Coordinates of C-alpha atoms in Angstrom, one line a residue:
X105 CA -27.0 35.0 -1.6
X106 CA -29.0 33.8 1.1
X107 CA -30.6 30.5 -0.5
X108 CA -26.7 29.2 -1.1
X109 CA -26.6 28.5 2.4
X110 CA -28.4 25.5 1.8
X111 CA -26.7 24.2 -1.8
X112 CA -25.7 20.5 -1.7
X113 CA -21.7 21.5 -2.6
X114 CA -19.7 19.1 -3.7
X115 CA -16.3 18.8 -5.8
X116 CA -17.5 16.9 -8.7
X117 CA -15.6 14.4 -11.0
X118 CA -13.0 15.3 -13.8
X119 CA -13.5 12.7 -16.5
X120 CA -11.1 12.9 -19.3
X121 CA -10.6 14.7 -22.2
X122 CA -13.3 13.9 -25.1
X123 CA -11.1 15.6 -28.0
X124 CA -13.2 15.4 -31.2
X125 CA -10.5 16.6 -33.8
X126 CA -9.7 14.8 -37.4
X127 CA -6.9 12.0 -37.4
X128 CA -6.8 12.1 -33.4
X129 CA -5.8 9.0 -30.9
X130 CA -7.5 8.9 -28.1
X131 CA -6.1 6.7 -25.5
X132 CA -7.5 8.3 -22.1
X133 CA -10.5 7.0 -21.1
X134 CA -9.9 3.4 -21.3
X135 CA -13.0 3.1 -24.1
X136 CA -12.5 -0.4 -26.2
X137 CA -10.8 0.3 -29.6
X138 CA -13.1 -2.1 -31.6
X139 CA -16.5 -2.0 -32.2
X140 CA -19.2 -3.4 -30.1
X141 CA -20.0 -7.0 -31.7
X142 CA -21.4 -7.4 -34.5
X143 CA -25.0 -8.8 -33.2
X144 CA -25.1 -5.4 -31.7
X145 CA -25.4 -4.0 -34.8
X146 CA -27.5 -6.0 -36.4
X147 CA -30.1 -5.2 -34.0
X148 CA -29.3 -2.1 -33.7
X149 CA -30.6 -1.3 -37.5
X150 CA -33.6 -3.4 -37.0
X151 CA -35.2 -1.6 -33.8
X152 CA -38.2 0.1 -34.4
X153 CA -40.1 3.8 -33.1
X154 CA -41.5 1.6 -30.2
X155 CA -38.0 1.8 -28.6
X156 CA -37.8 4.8 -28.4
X157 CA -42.0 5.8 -28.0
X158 CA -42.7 2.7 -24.6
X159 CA -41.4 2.9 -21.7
X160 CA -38.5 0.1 -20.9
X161 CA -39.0 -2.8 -19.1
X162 CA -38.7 -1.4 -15.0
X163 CA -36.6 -5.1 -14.6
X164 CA -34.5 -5.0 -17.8
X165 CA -35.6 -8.4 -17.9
X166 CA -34.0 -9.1 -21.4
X167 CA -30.4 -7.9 -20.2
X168 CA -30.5 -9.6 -17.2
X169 CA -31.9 -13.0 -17.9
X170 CA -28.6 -13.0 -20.9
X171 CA -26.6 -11.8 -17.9
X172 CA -27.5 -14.4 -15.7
X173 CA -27.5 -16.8 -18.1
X174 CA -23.8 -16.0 -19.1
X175 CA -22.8 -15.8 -15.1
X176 CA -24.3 -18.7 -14.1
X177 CA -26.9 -17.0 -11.1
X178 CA -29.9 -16.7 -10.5
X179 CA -31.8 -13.5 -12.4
X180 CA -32.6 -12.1 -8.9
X181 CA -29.2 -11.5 -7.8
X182 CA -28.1 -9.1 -10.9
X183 CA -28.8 -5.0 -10.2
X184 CA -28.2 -3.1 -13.8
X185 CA -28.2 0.5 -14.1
X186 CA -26.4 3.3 -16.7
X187 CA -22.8 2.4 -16.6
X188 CA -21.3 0.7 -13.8
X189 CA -21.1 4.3 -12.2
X190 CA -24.6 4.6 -11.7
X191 CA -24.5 1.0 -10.0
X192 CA -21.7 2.0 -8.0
X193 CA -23.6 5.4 -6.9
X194 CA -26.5 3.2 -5.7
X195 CA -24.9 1.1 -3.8
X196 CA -23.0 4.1 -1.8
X197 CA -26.2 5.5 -1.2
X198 CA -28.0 2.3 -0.3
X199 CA -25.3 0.6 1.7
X200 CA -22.9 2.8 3.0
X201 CA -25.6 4.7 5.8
X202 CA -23.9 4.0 8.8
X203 CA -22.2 7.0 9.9
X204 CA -19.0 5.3 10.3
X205 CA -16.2 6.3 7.3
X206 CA -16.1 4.2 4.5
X207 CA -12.3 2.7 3.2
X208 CA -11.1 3.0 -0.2
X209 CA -7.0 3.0 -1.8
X210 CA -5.3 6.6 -2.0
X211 CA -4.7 5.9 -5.2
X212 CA -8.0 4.2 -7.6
X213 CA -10.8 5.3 -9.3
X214 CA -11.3 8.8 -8.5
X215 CA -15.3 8.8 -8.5
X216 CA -14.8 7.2 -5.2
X217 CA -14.5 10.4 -2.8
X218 CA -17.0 12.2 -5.1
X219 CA -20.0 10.3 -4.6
X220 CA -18.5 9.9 -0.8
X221 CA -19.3 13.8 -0.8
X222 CA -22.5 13.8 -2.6
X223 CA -23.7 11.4 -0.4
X224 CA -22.4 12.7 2.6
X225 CA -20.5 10.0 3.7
X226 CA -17.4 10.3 5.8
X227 CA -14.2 8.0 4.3
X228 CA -11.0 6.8 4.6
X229 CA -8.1 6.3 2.8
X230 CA -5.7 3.5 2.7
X231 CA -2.5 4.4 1.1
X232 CA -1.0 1.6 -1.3
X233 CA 2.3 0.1 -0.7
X234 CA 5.5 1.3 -2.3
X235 CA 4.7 -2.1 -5.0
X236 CA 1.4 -0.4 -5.5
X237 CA -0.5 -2.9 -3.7
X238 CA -3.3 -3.4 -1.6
X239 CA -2.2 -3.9 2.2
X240 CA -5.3 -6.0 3.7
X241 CA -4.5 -5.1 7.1
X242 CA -5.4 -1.7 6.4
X243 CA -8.9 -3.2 6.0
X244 CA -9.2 -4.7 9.1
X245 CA -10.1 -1.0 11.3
X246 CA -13.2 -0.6 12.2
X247 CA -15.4 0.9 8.8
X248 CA -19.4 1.5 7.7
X249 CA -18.3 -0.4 4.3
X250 CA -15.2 -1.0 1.7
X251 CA -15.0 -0.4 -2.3
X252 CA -11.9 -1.0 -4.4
X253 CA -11.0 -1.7 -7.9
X254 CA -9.4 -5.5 -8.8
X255 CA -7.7 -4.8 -11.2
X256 CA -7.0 -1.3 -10.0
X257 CA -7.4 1.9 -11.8
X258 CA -5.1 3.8 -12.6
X259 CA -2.3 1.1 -11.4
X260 CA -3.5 -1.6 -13.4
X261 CA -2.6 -4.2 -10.8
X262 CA -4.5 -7.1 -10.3
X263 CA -5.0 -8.0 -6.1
X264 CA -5.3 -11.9 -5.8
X265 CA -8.6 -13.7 -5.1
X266 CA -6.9 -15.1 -1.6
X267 CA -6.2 -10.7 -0.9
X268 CA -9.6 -10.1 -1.5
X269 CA -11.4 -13.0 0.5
X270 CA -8.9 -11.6 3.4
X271 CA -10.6 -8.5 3.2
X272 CA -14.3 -9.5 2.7
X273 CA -13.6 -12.3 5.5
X274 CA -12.6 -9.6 7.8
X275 CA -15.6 -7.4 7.1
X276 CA -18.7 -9.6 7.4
X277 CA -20.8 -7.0 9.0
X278 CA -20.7 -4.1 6.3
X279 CA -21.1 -4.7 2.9
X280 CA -17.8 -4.7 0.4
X281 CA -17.6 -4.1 -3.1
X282 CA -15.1 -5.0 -5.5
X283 CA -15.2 -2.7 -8.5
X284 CA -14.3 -5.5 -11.7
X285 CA -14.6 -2.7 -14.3
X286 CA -11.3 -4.3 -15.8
X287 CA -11.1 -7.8 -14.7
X288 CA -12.0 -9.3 -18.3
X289 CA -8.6 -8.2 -19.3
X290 CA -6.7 -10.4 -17.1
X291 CA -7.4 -12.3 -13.7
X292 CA -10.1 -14.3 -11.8
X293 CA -13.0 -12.7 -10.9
X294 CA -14.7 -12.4 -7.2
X295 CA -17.6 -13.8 -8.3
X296 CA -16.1 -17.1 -7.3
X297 CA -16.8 -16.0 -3.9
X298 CA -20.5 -15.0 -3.6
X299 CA -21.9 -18.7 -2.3
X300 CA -19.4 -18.0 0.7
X301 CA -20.0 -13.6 1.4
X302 CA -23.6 -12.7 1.7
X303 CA -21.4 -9.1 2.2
X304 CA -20.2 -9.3 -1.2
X305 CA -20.9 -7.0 -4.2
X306 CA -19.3 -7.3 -7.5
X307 CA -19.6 -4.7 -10.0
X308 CA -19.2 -5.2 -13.8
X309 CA -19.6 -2.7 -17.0
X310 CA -19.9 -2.9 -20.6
X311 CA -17.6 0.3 -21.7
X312 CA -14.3 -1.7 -21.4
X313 CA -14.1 -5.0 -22.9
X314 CA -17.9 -5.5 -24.4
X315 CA -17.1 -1.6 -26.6
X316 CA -20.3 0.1 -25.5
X317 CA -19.2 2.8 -23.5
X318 CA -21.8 4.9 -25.2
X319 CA -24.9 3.1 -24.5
X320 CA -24.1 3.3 -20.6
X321 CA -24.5 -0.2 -18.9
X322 CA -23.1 -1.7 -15.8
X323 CA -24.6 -3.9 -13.3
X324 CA -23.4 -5.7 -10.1
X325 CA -24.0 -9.2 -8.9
X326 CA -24.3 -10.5 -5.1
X327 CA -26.5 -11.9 -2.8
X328 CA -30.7 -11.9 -3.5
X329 CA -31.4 -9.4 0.0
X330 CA -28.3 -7.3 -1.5
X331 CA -30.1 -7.1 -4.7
X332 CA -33.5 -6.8 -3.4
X333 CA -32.2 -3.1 -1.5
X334 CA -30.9 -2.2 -4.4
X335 CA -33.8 -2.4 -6.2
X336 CA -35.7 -0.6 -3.7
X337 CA -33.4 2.1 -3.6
X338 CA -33.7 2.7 -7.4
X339 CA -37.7 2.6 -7.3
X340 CA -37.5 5.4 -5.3
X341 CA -35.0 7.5 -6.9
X342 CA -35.9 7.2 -11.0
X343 CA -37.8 3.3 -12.5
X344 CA -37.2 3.8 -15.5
X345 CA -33.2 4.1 -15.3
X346 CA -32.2 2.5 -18.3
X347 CA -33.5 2.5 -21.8
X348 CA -34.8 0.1 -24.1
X349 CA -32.5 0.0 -26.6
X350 CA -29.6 -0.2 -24.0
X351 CA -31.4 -3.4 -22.6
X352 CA -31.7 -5.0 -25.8
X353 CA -28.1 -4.1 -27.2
X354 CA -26.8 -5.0 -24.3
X355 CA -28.3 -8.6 -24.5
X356 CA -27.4 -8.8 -27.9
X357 CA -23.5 -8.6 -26.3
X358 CA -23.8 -11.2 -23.7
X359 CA -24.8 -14.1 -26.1
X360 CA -22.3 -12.9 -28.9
X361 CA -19.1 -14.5 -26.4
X362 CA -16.8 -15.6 -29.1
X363 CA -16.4 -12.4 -31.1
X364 CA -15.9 -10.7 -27.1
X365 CA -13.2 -12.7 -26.0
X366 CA -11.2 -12.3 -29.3
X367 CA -11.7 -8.3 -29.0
X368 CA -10.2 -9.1 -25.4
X369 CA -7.3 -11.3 -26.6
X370 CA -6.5 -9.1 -29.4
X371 CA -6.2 -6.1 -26.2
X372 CA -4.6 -8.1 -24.0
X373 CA -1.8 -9.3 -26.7
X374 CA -1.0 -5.5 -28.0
X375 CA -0.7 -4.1 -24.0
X376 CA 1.8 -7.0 -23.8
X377 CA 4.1 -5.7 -26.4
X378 CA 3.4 -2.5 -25.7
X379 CA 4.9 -3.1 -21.9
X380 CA 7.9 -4.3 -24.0
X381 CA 8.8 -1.6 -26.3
X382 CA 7.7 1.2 -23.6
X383 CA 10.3 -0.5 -21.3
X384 CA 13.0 -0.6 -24.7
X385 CA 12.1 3.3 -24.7
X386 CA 12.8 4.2 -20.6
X387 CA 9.5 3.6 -19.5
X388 CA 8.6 1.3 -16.1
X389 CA 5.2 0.6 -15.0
X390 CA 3.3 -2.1 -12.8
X391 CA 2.0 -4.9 -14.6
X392 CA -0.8 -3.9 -15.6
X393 CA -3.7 -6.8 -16.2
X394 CA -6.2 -3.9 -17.3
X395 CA -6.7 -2.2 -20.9
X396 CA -4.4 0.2 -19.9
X397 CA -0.6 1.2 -18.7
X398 CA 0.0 3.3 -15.9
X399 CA 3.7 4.1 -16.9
X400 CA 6.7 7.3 -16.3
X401 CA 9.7 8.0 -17.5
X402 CA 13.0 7.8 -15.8
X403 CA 14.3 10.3 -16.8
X404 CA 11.5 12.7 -18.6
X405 CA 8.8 14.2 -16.3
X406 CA 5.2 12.9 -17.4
X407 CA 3.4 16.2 -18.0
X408 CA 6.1 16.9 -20.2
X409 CA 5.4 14.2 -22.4
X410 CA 1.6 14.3 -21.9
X411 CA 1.2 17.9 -23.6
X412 CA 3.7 16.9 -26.1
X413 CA 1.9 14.1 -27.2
X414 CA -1.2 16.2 -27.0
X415 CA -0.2 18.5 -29.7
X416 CA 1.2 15.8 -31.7
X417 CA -3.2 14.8 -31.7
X418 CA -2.1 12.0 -29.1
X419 CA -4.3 12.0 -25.8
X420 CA -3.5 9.7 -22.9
X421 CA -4.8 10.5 -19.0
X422 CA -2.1 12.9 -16.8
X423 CA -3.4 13.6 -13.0
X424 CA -1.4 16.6 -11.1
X425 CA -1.5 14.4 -7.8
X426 CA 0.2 13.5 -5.0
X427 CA 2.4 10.0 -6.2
X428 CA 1.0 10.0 -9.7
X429 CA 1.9 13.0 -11.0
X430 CA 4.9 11.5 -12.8
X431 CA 2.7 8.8 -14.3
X432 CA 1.1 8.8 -17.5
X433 CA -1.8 6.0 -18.0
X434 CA -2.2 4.9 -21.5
X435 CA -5.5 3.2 -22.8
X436 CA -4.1 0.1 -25.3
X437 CA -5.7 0.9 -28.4
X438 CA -5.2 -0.8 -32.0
X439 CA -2.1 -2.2 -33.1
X440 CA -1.8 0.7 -35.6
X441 CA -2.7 3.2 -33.1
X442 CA -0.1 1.9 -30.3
X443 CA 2.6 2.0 -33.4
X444 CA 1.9 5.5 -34.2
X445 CA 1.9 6.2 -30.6
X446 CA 5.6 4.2 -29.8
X447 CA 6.9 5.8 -33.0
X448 CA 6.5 9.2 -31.6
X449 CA 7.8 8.1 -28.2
X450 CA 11.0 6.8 -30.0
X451 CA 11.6 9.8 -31.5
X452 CA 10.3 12.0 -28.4
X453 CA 12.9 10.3 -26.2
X454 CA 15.5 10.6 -28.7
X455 CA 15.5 13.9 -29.1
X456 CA 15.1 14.6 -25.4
X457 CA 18.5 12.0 -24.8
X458 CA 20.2 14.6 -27.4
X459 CA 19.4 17.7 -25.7
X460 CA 20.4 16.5 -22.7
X461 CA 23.9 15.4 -23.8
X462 CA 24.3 19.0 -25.3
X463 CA 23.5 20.3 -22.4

């Protein structure tokens, strides 16, 4: 058909399964196992038909004065949008213009390349060492602009704030964004670097460690003229991005700190002994400082034991690619539901060990 010539194709993002069956654990998408706190509900069952019959607030004036309150900046240098992949799709599309490929990791957050397509920007890949690592030198070739995950995703491993202050040192003239989607879990943030990097964008969301995947909110802080593109960039495309009750909700969040960083401890203590037992049952993995483990088998193959734990109503995240397809990464849910999920494992292994010494 002749108007298919001119289709924008692109290969388009494979998010995870979203299984709704009775009794299920869902440990694939990295979504926090506890609920959102408990201001957020509060509110929640006191808003009113206005939020859903007014247009929101074009600033988001609310979630961003908590926001900068919380970081410590200045209102003016905070960007929010619907989940941090919304953010992260404006800033491609406002920064990345050059013509020149863009660098990523081979092995991260697989959005990445798509909105490099959609876009039509041309990009790179740096492979990751053998440890899994960033190498910053592969950051110093010429580029039109530099994204990666600290902590990465699907590794889980957290680069140093000296590796990435090598990279955004060496890259003053394009702008590079660190991706902190996961950094509440474990590690110092690069925000510690924006009164050095006018260069530097870091981008945060609320579906990991502040449990509101559903309500879609992310934002990035950096610079005010960073900011200040963004902004223009997202009055032309849609003002009224994100909704009223997401604003408020969100706010409600940001001021609610305690009950946040004991939903984060409580994570961060079961992936801990998780790593333990996993590694008691065969298992090695980097050490992860995210909500998740990236982890295989030595001597089980890792789709084998994704589909078996799939029929046993037990869904974790298996990619059929190049150096991760024997890798299985595992979202750290409840205690309960990381027992439940090491008690099958036990007896999966097991069994396996047996039919292998009968063979």
């Amino acid at each position: 058909m002749k108007w298919e010539e001119n289709v924008r194709k692109v290969v388009p993002y494979v998010a995870g399964e979203q299984p709704n069956r009775p009794n299920m654990i869902k440990l694939n998408t990295n979504e926090c196992p506890y609920p959102p706190a408990p201001a957020v509900g509060r509110l929640a069952r006191e808003l009113d038909y206005d939020a859903c019959r007014l247009y929101p607030d074009l600033g988001s004036r609310t979630l961003v004065e908590a926001l900068a309150a919380y970081y410590h900046v200045e209102p003016a240098r905070i960007f929010v949008g619907v989940g941090s992949d919304d953010v992260l799709s404006m800033a491609f599309m406002t920064f990345f213009n050059s013509g020149r490929q863009i660098l990523f990791p081979d092995v991260t957050y697989s959005f990445y390349d798509v909105w490099a397509g959609l876009h039509k920007i041309p990009y790179h890949t740096c492979p990751l060492g053998e440890d899994w690592h960033i190498c910053p030198a592969d950051y110093r070739q010429p580029n039109g602009g530099i994204v990666f995950p600290n902590p990465n995703a699907p590794t889980g491993l957290l680069e140093s704030l000296d590796t990435v202050e090598e990279i955004v040192a060496a890259n003053r003239d394009v702008v590079v964004i660190v991706d902190e989607a996961y950094i509440d879990f474990g590690g110092d943030s690069a925000l510690a670097l924006l009164e050095k990097y006018d260069n530097l964008l870091v981008v945060g969301t609320f579906s990991k460690s502040r449990a509101m995947a559903g309500m879609r909110i992310g934002f990035c802080i950096g610079g005010e003229k960073l900011i200040g593109y963004l902004n223009d960039v997202k009055f032309a495309f849609n003002s009224y991005t994100m909704n009223l009750p997401a604003q408020l909700l969100g706010a409600a969040a940001v001021r609610e700190d305690g009950y946040f960083k004991e939903t984060v401890g409580k994570i961060i203590s079961t992936r801990e002994r998780t790593k333990g037992k996993l590694q008691e049952l065969g298992f090695s993995f980097p050490d992860s400082r995210a909500n998740f483990i990236f982890a295989t088998h030595e001597s089980i193959p890792a789709k084998q034991i994704y589909q078996a734990l799939k029929e046993a109503d037990i869904y974790v995240r298996y990619w059929d690619k190049p150096r991760i397809s024997e890798y299985l990464r595992i979202t750290i849910g409840t205690e309960e539901q990381m027992d439940q999920l090491l008690l099958f494992l036990e007896a999966y292994v097991a069994h396996h060990g047996k039919d292998t010494l009968e063979k």
